PDB file of C-alpha atoms in Angstrom:
ATOM      1  CA  MET A   1     -51.585 -18.654 104.980  1.00 47.00           C
ATOM      2  CA  THR A   2     -49.034 -21.118 103.739  1.00 47.00           C
ATOM      3  CA  GLU A   3     -45.897 -21.456 105.721  1.00 49.00           C
ATOM      4  CA  PRO A   4     -42.599 -20.860 104.086  1.00 49.00           C
ATOM      5  CA  GLY A   5     -41.110 -24.072 102.658  1.00 47.00           C
ATOM      6  CA  ALA A   6     -44.411 -25.933 102.625  1.00 47.00           C
ATOM      7  CA  PRO A   7     -45.414 -27.628  99.391  1.00 47.00           C
ATOM      8  CA  ALA A   8     -47.827 -25.710  97.302  1.00 47.00           C
ATOM      9  CA  ALA A   9     -51.292 -26.982  97.437  1.00 47.00           C
ATOM     10  CA  GLU A  10     -52.598 -28.597  94.312  1.00 50.00           C
ATOM     11  CA  GLY A  11     -55.265 -26.585  92.596  1.00 48.00           C
ATOM     12  CA  PRO A  12     -58.624 -27.998  91.832  1.00 48.00           C
ATOM     13  CA  ASP A  13     -58.931 -30.247  88.820  1.00 53.00           C
ATOM     14  CA  VAL A  14     -60.280 -28.453  85.809  1.00 47.00           C
ATOM     15  CA  PRO A  15     -62.709 -30.586  83.907  1.00 49.00           C
ATOM     16  CA  GLY A  16     -61.216 -31.881  80.695  1.00 48.00           C
ATOM     17  CA  ASP A  17     -57.522 -31.513  81.623  1.00 49.00           C
ATOM     18  CA  ASP A  18     -56.920 -35.239  81.319  1.00 53.00           C
ATOM     19  CA  LEU A  19     -58.805 -35.693  78.052  1.00 50.00           C
ATOM     20  CA  PRO A  20     -56.723 -36.684  75.000  1.00 51.00           C
ATOM     21  CA  ALA A  21     -56.234 -33.930  72.402  1.00 50.00           C
ATOM     22  CA  ALA A  22     -58.778 -34.118  69.699  1.00 50.00           C
ATOM     23  CA  ASP A  23     -57.478 -34.754  66.243  1.00 53.00           C
ATOM     24  CA  VAL A  24     -58.174 -31.870  63.891  1.00 46.00           C
ATOM     25  CA  PRO A  25     -59.680 -33.229  60.670  1.00 50.00           C
ATOM     26  CA  GLY A  26     -57.134 -33.196  57.924  1.00 47.00           C
ATOM     27  CA  ASP A  27     -54.003 -33.126  60.147  1.00 51.00           C
ATOM     28  CA  ASP A  28     -52.828 -36.554  59.002  1.00 53.00           C
ATOM     29  CA  ALA A  29     -54.032 -36.174  55.416  1.00 47.00           C
ATOM     30  CA  PRO A  30     -51.303 -36.117  52.745  1.00 51.00           C
ATOM     31  CA  ALA A  31     -50.496 -32.694  51.322  1.00 49.00           C
ATOM     32  CA  THR A  32     -52.368 -32.015  48.190  1.00 49.00           C
ATOM     33  CA  ASP A  33     -50.204 -31.134  45.203  1.00 52.00           C
ATOM     34  CA  LEU A  34     -51.187 -27.813  43.750  1.00 47.00           C
ATOM     35  CA  PRO A  35     -51.936 -27.881  39.989  1.00 49.00           C
ATOM     36  CA  GLY A  36     -48.865 -27.029  37.957  1.00 47.00           C
ATOM     37  CA  ASP A  37     -46.267 -27.755  40.697  1.00 49.00           C
ATOM     38  CA  ASP A  38     -44.650 -30.544  38.665  1.00 53.00           C
ATOM     39  CA  ALA A  39     -45.311 -28.983  35.272  1.00 48.00           C
ATOM     40  CA  PRO A  40     -42.205 -28.100  33.176  1.00 50.00           C
ATOM     41  CA  ALA A  41     -41.226 -24.455  33.109  1.00 49.00           C
ATOM     42  CA  VAL A  42     -42.686 -22.615  30.200  1.00 45.00           C
ATOM     43  CA  ASP A  43     -40.350 -20.353  28.246  1.00 49.00           C
ATOM     44  CA  VAL A  44     -41.655 -16.823  28.263  1.00 43.00           C
ATOM     45  CA  PRO A  45     -41.430 -15.243  24.792  1.00 44.00           C
ATOM     46  CA  GLY A  46     -38.828 -12.512  24.723  1.00 42.00           C
ATOM     47  CA  ALA A  47     -37.127 -13.652  27.952  1.00 42.00           C
ATOM     48  CA  ASP A  48     -33.954 -14.609  26.108  1.00 47.00           C
ATOM     49  CA  VAL A  49     -31.920 -11.684  24.771  1.00 38.00           C
ATOM     50  CA  PRO A  50     -31.521 -12.049  20.977  1.00 43.00           C
ATOM     51  CA  GLY A  51     -27.935 -12.850  20.031  1.00 40.00           C
ATOM     52  CA  ALA A  52     -26.866 -13.798  23.581  1.00 38.00           C
ATOM     53  CA  ASP A  53     -25.559 -17.180  22.425  1.00 46.00           C
ATOM     54  CA  ALA A  54     -24.256 -15.949  19.054  1.00 39.00           C
ATOM     55  CA  PRO A  55     -20.461 -16.249  18.445  1.00 40.00           C
ATOM     56  CA  VAL A  56     -18.412 -13.081  18.872  1.00 33.00           C
ATOM     57  CA  ALA A  57     -17.588 -11.497  15.527  1.00 36.00           C
ATOM     58  CA  ASP A  58     -13.952 -10.894  14.609  1.00 40.00           C
ATOM     59  CA  MET A  59     -12.984  -7.258  14.839  1.00 36.00           C
ATOM     60  CA  PRO A  60     -11.279  -5.513  11.872  1.00 40.00           C
ATOM     61  CA  GLY A  61      -7.517  -5.814  11.982  1.00 44.00           C
ATOM     62  CA  ASP A  62      -7.101  -9.593  11.977  1.00 45.00           C
ATOM     63  CA  ASP A  63      -5.611 -11.501   9.078  1.00 46.00           C
ATOM     64  CA  ALA A  64      -8.841 -13.208   8.097  1.00 46.00           C
ATOM     65  CA  PRO A  65      -9.764 -12.547   4.463  1.00 46.00           C
ATOM     66  CA  GLY A  66     -12.639 -10.182   3.926  1.00 48.00           C
ATOM     67  CA  ASP A  67     -14.272  -8.057   1.281  1.00 57.00           C
ATOM     68  CA  ASP A  68     -13.318  -4.878   3.130  1.00 84.00           C
ATOM     69  CA  LEU A  69      -9.584  -5.755   2.960  1.00 89.00           C
ATOM     70  CA  GLY A  70      -9.450  -6.805  -0.679  1.00 91.00           C
ATOM     71  CA  ALA A  71      -6.487  -9.172  -0.180  1.00 92.00           C
ATOM     72  CA  PRO A  72      -5.844 -12.642   1.306  1.00 94.00           C
ATOM     73  CA  THR A  73      -4.140 -11.194   4.398  1.00 96.00           C
ATOM     74  CA  LEU A  74      -3.190  -7.835   5.831  1.00 96.00           C
ATOM     75  CA  ALA A  75       0.486  -8.636   5.201  1.00 96.00           C
ATOM     76  CA  ALA A  76      -0.235  -9.376   1.529  1.00 96.00           C
ATOM     77  CA  ALA A  77      -2.181  -6.151   1.164  1.00 96.00           C
ATOM     78  CA  LEU A  78       0.637  -4.084   2.635  1.00 97.00           C
ATOM     79  CA  GLU A  79       3.262  -5.750   0.447  1.00 96.00           C
ATOM     80  CA  ALA A  80       1.216  -5.005  -2.668  1.00 96.00           C
ATOM     81  CA  LEU A  81       0.719  -1.359  -1.725  1.00 96.00           C
ATOM     82  CA  LEU A  82       4.383  -0.819  -0.875  1.00 96.00           C
ATOM     83  CA  LEU A  83       5.492  -2.369  -4.154  1.00 94.00           C
ATOM     84  CA  VAL A  84       3.547   0.105  -6.281  1.00 91.00           C
ATOM     85  CA  ALA A  85       4.379   3.150  -4.136  1.00 88.00           C
ATOM     86  CA  ASP A  86       6.717   5.706  -5.737  1.00 82.00           C
ATOM     87  CA  GLU A  87       7.457   7.394  -2.399  1.00 87.00           C
ATOM     88  CA  PRO A  88       7.475   6.357   1.299  1.00 90.00           C
ATOM     89  CA  MET A  89       3.950   5.539   2.498  1.00 93.00           C
ATOM     90  CA  PRO A  90       2.937   6.721   5.995  1.00 95.00           C
ATOM     91  CA  LEU A  91       1.295   4.238   8.343  1.00 96.00           C
ATOM     92  CA  LEU A  92      -1.855   6.347   8.389  1.00 96.00           C
ATOM     93  CA  THR A  93      -2.199   6.071   4.622  1.00 96.00           C
ATOM     94  CA  LEU A  94      -1.680   2.311   4.727  1.00 96.00           C
ATOM     95  CA  ALA A  95      -4.272   2.022   7.496  1.00 96.00           C
ATOM     96  CA  GLN A  96      -6.816   4.066   5.550  1.00 96.00           C
ATOM     97  CA  VAL A  97      -6.392   2.018   2.379  1.00 95.00           C
ATOM     98  CA  THR A  98      -6.541  -1.356   4.163  1.00 96.00           C
ATOM     99  CA  ARG A  99      -9.284  -0.201   6.576  1.00 95.00           C
ATOM    100  CA  ARG A 100      -7.373  -1.479   9.555  1.00 95.00           C
ATOM    101  CA  PRO A 101      -6.245   0.210  12.804  1.00 96.00           C
ATOM    102  CA  VAL A 102      -2.868   1.960  12.667  1.00 96.00           C
ATOM    103  CA  PRO A 103      -1.367  -0.213  15.495  1.00 96.00           C
ATOM    104  CA  ASP A 104      -2.274  -3.397  13.580  1.00 96.00           C
ATOM    105  CA  VAL A 105      -0.718  -2.024  10.383  1.00 97.00           C
ATOM    106  CA  GLU A 106       2.448  -0.914  12.165  1.00 97.00           C
ATOM    107  CA  ALA A 107       2.863  -4.314  13.825  1.00 97.00           C
ATOM    108  CA  VAL A 108       2.583  -6.155  10.474  1.00 97.00           C
ATOM    109  CA  VAL A 109       4.914  -3.723   8.663  1.00 97.00           C
ATOM    110  CA  ARG A 110       7.616  -4.040  11.293  1.00 97.00           C
ATOM    111  CA  ASP A 111       7.226  -7.822  11.268  1.00 97.00           C
ATOM    112  CA  LEU A 112       7.678  -7.868   7.471  1.00 97.00           C
ATOM    113  CA  ALA A 113      10.812  -5.730   7.783  1.00 96.00           C
ATOM    114  CA  ARG A 114      12.203  -8.135  10.377  1.00 96.00           C
ATOM    115  CA  GLN A 115      11.440 -11.178   8.227  1.00 96.00           C
ATOM    116  CA  TYR A 116      13.196  -9.675   5.192  1.00 96.00           C
ATOM    117  CA  ASP A 117      16.276  -8.860   7.288  1.00 94.00           C
ATOM    118  CA  GLU A 118      16.464 -12.298   8.854  1.00 95.00           C
ATOM    119  CA  ALA A 119      15.961 -14.084   5.533  1.00 95.00           C
ATOM    120  CA  GLY A 120      18.767 -12.147   3.838  1.00 93.00           C
ATOM    121  CA  ARG A 121      16.575 -10.983   0.963  1.00 94.00           C
ATOM    122  CA  GLY A 122      17.802  -8.746  -1.808  1.00 95.00           C
ATOM    123  CA  PHE A 123      15.538  -5.946  -0.674  1.00 94.00           C
ATOM    124  CA  ARG A 124      14.689  -4.229   2.611  1.00 94.00           C
ATOM    125  CA  LEU A 125      11.640  -2.505   4.001  1.00 95.00           C
ATOM    126  CA  ARG A 126      12.777   0.722   5.613  1.00 93.00           C
ATOM    127  CA  GLU A 127      11.156   3.576   7.517  1.00 92.00           C
ATOM    128  CA  VAL A 128      12.302   6.835   5.917  1.00 89.00           C
ATOM    129  CA  ALA A 129      10.881  10.355   5.637  1.00 85.00           C
ATOM    130  CA  GLY A 130       7.869   9.519   7.759  1.00 89.00           C
ATOM    131  CA  GLY A 131       6.857   6.459   5.749  1.00 93.00           C
ATOM    132  CA  TRP A 132       7.830   2.966   4.622  1.00 95.00           C
ATOM    133  CA  ARG A 133       9.322   1.913   1.306  1.00 93.00           C
ATOM    134  CA  TYR A 134      11.193  -0.977  -0.322  1.00 94.00           C
ATOM    135  CA  TYR A 135      14.885  -0.545  -1.081  1.00 92.00           C
ATOM    136  CA  THR A 136      17.528  -2.858  -2.526  1.00 92.00           C
ATOM    137  CA  SER A 137      19.895  -4.375  -0.006  1.00 92.00           C
ATOM    138  CA  GLU A 138      23.289  -2.724   0.384  1.00 91.00           C
ATOM    139  CA  GLN A 139      24.796  -6.215   0.155  1.00 92.00           C
ATOM    140  CA  CYS A 140      23.610  -6.391  -3.489  1.00 94.00           C
ATOM    141  CA  ALA A 141      25.212  -3.073  -4.517  1.00 91.00           C
ATOM    142  CA  ALA A 142      27.771  -4.778  -6.790  1.00 91.00           C
ATOM    143  CA  VAL A 143      25.239  -6.604  -8.900  1.00 92.00           C
ATOM    144  CA  ILE A 144      23.004  -3.538  -9.122  1.00 88.00           C
ATOM    145  CA  GLU A 145      25.941  -1.439 -10.302  1.00 85.00           C
ATOM    146  CA  ARG A 146      26.799  -4.068 -12.894  1.00 83.00           C
ATOM    147  CA  PHE A 147      23.238  -4.023 -14.184  1.00 81.00           C
ATOM    148  CA  VAL A 148      23.169  -0.211 -14.434  1.00 74.00           C
ATOM    149  CA  VAL A 149      26.519  -0.034 -16.244  1.00 72.00           C
ATOM    150  CA  ASP A 150      25.571  -2.811 -18.668  1.00 69.00           C
ATOM    151  CA  GLY A 151      22.258  -1.071 -19.276  1.00 61.00           C
ATOM    152  CA  GLN A 152      24.089   1.970 -20.550  1.00 60.00           C
ATOM    153  CA  GLN A 153      25.487  -0.186 -23.330  1.00 62.00           C
ATOM    154  CA  ALA A 154      22.161  -1.703 -24.303  1.00 66.00           C
ATOM    155  CA  ARG A 155      20.762  -0.993 -27.743  1.00 78.00           C
ATOM    156  CA  LEU A 156      18.424   1.987 -28.073  1.00 83.00           C
ATOM    157  CA  THR A 157      14.804   1.389 -28.968  1.00 87.00           C
ATOM    158  CA  GLN A 158      13.388   2.575 -32.298  1.00 91.00           C
ATOM    159  CA  ALA A 159      11.618   5.449 -30.531  1.00 91.00           C
ATOM    160  CA  ALA A 160      14.879   6.535 -28.864  1.00 92.00           C
ATOM    161  CA  LEU A 161      16.780   6.411 -32.184  1.00 92.00           C
ATOM    162  CA  GLU A 162      14.146   8.509 -33.921  1.00 91.00           C
ATOM    163  CA  THR A 163      14.115  11.068 -31.115  1.00 93.00           C
ATOM    164  CA  LEU A 164      17.906  11.219 -31.065  1.00 94.00           C
ATOM    165  CA  ALA A 165      17.978  11.803 -34.831  1.00 92.00           C
ATOM    166  CA  VAL A 166      15.540  14.708 -34.558  1.00 92.00           C
ATOM    167  CA  ILE A 167      17.621  16.307 -31.774  1.00 94.00           C
ATOM    168  CA  ALA A 168      20.841  15.759 -33.705  1.00 93.00           C
ATOM    169  CA  TYR A 169      19.570  17.461 -36.860  1.00 91.00           C
ATOM    170  CA  ARG A 170      17.445  20.170 -35.228  1.00 91.00           C
ATOM    171  CA  GLN A 171      19.507  21.055 -32.166  1.00 92.00           C
ATOM    172  CA  PRO A 172      19.084  22.947 -30.022  1.00 93.00           C
ATOM    173  CA  VAL A 173      15.430  21.908 -29.895  1.00 93.00           C
ATOM    174  CA  SER A 174      12.691  21.675 -27.272  1.00 92.00           C
ATOM    175  CA  ARG A 175      10.776  18.520 -26.398  1.00 91.00           C
ATOM    176  CA  SER A 176       7.544  20.001 -27.707  1.00 91.00           C
ATOM    177  CA  ARG A 177       9.087  20.509 -31.145  1.00 92.00           C
ATOM    178  CA  VAL A 178      10.456  16.969 -31.148  1.00 93.00           C
ATOM    179  CA  SER A 179       7.009  15.685 -30.170  1.00 92.00           C
ATOM    180  CA  ALA A 180       5.431  17.627 -33.016  1.00 91.00           C
ATOM    181  CA  ILE A 181       7.861  16.147 -35.529  1.00 89.00           C
ATOM    182  CA  ARG A 182       7.421  12.604 -34.312  1.00 89.00           C
ATOM    183  CA  GLY A 183       3.715  12.908 -33.546  1.00 89.00           C
ATOM    184  CA  VAL A 184       4.018  11.356 -30.091  1.00 91.00           C
ATOM    185  CA  ASN A 185       5.019  12.388 -26.587  1.00 90.00           C
ATOM    186  CA  VAL A 186       8.792  12.106 -26.144  1.00 91.00           C
ATOM    187  CA  ASP A 187       9.246  13.134 -22.496  1.00 89.00           C
ATOM    188  CA  GLY A 188      10.211   9.649 -21.347  1.00 89.00           C
ATOM    189  CA  VAL A 189      12.467   9.014 -24.320  1.00 92.00           C
ATOM    190  CA  VAL A 190      14.315  12.295 -23.815  1.00 93.00           C
ATOM    191  CA  ARG A 191      14.902  11.455 -20.159  1.00 91.00           C
ATOM    192  CA  THR A 192      16.369   8.119 -21.276  1.00 89.00           C
ATOM    193  CA  LEU A 193      18.703   9.826 -23.725  1.00 93.00           C
ATOM    194  CA  VAL A 194      19.804  12.277 -21.046  1.00 92.00           C
ATOM    195  CA  SER A 195      20.473   9.424 -18.595  1.00 89.00           C
ATOM    196  CA  ARG A 196      22.557   7.682 -21.263  1.00 88.00           C
ATOM    197  CA  GLY A 197      24.621  10.840 -21.708  1.00 89.00           C
ATOM    198  CA  LEU A 198      23.704  11.171 -25.413  1.00 93.00           C
ATOM    199  CA  VAL A 199      21.860  14.477 -25.091  1.00 95.00           C
ATOM    200  CA  ALA A 200      21.990  17.327 -22.572  1.00 94.00           C
ATOM    201  CA  GLU A 201      20.174  20.548 -21.762  1.00 92.00           C
ATOM    202  CA  ALA A 202      21.256  23.576 -23.776  1.00 91.00           C
ATOM    203  CA  GLY A 203      19.459  26.554 -22.244  1.00 89.00           C
ATOM    204  CA  THR A 204      15.887  27.693 -22.832  1.00 91.00           C
ATOM    205  CA  GLU A 205      13.853  29.223 -25.614  1.00 87.00           C
ATOM    206  CA  PRO A 206      13.554  33.016 -25.287  1.00 87.00           C
ATOM    207  CA  ASP A 207       9.809  33.100 -25.941  1.00 85.00           C
ATOM    208  CA  SER A 208       8.415  30.004 -24.170  1.00 84.00           C
ATOM    209  CA  ALA A 209      11.281  29.353 -21.710  1.00 85.00           C
ATOM    210  CA  ALA A 210      11.107  25.688 -22.726  1.00 89.00           C
ATOM    211  CA  LEU A 211      14.226  23.643 -22.183  1.00 92.00           C
ATOM    212  CA  LEU A 212      16.379  23.049 -25.214  1.00 94.00           C
ATOM    213  CA  TYR A 213      18.373  19.894 -25.892  1.00 95.00           C
ATOM    214  CA  ARG A 214      21.496  19.166 -27.883  1.00 95.00           C
ATOM    215  CA  THR A 215      23.735  16.174 -28.473  1.00 95.00           C
ATOM    216  CA  THR A 216      26.874  15.627 -26.388  1.00 93.00           C
ATOM    217  CA  PRO A 217      30.494  14.779 -27.191  1.00 91.00           C
ATOM    218  CA  TYR A 218      29.666  11.236 -26.031  1.00 89.00           C
ATOM    219  CA  PHE A 219      27.087  11.083 -28.840  1.00 91.00           C
ATOM    220  CA  LEU A 220      29.811  11.936 -31.384  1.00 90.00           C
ATOM    221  CA  GLU A 221      32.091   9.340 -29.822  1.00 85.00           C
ATOM    222  CA  ARG A 222      29.455   6.616 -29.990  1.00 82.00           C
ATOM    223  CA  MET A 223      28.559   7.553 -33.575  1.00 84.00           C
ATOM    224  CA  GLY A 224      32.213   7.709 -34.641  1.00 83.00           C
ATOM    225  CA  LEU A 225      31.980  11.361 -35.729  1.00 84.00           C
ATOM    226  CA  ALA A 226      34.412  14.185 -35.250  1.00 84.00           C
ATOM    227  CA  THR A 227      31.809  16.953 -35.611  1.00 88.00           C
ATOM    228  CA  LEU A 228      28.122  17.298 -36.348  1.00 89.00           C
ATOM    229  CA  ASP A 229      29.007  18.311 -39.890  1.00 88.00           C
ATOM    230  CA  GLU A 230      29.785  14.686 -40.559  1.00 87.00           C
ATOM    231  CA  LEU A 231      26.184  13.667 -40.041  1.00 88.00           C
ATOM    232  CA  PRO A 232      24.783  12.170 -43.250  1.00 86.00           C
ATOM    233  CA  PRO A 233      22.495  14.525 -45.195  1.00 85.00           C
ATOM    234  CA  ILE A 234      18.807  13.774 -44.889  1.00 77.00           C
ATOM    235  CA  ALA A 235      17.359  16.867 -46.503  1.00 68.00           C
ATOM    236  CA  ASP A 236      15.848  14.847 -49.322  1.00 67.00           C
ATOM    237  CA  LEU A 237      14.012  12.662 -46.860  1.00 64.00           C
ATOM    238  CA  LEU A 238      12.484  15.427 -44.699  1.00 61.00           C
ATOM    239  CA  PRO A 239       9.850  18.081 -45.350  1.00 62.00           C
ATOM    240  CA  ASP A 240      11.237  21.529 -46.009  1.00 63.00           C
ATOM    241  CA  LEU A 241      12.126  23.567 -42.943  1.00 60.00           C
ATOM    242  CA  ASP A 242       9.328  26.094 -43.434  1.00 65.00           C
ATOM    243  CA  THR A 243       6.746  23.352 -43.325  1.00 66.00           C
ATOM    244  CA  MET A 244       8.307  21.832 -40.225  1.00 61.00           C
ATOM    245  CA  ASP A 245       8.395  25.212 -38.501  1.00 66.00           C
ATOM    246  CA  ASP A 246       4.711  25.778 -39.262  1.00 67.00           C
ATOM    247  CA  LEU A 247       3.842  22.382 -37.793  1.00 61.00           C
ATOM    248  CA  THR A 248       5.982  22.723 -34.678  1.00 61.00           C
ATOM    249  CA  ASP A 249       4.802  26.289 -33.981  1.00 64.00           C
ATOM    250  CA  LEU A 250       1.306  24.917 -33.452  1.00 59.00           C
ATOM    251  CA  THR A 251       2.499  23.010 -30.368  1.00 55.00           C
ATOM    252  CA  ALA A 252       5.139  25.393 -29.077  1.00 54.00           C
TER     253      ALA A 252
END
């Protein structure tokens, strides 16, 4: 037995312990490049998503011209629509016609209204009755009044004079009878004569309930007459009354 603390005895030499390690063939050989290691990457068909690098298309609502808008800009389109409107146009209607989102339309409309106010234009764009419409500026009331008053003194057109003559000689008379005598529609002309104060409503026909019209005292004043009896006779220039009645009854 070995005493404690004594050096351990060396074991017997195993043959081959001191021999140098044999080189394994190929250990020092340079690594062989595998075919295709340095080859450029080949694009696989279909790997790229079509349209990935394409520019983003503008969404509807911008001011770029386009066939769907039908105008140079959204602002121009809205101005044109509001100019031809005979009543306030809701934002939804404007959006449907211009094919733009309601928020975009509202932003442009409010910006136009602000621009008109700041520029001191003779008209305003106002939101009334659930829509938008152009109105003359209250600062131009004096010149508008002058224009309206002067317009009352303007000369009557040939159509208005002919219609006024028929009413004067056939009063009270309905518009349909006046139209039959003149051979044209006289609705607009009659409204003009009423607005000028030359003719006025005079009840209705018992049978058709059509409105009847007569001349006014202002008509006599403008014509320089005291009564209708002073109207010059035109019987020789007109068809007889029976013939006129037969013609007008066809349209009554």
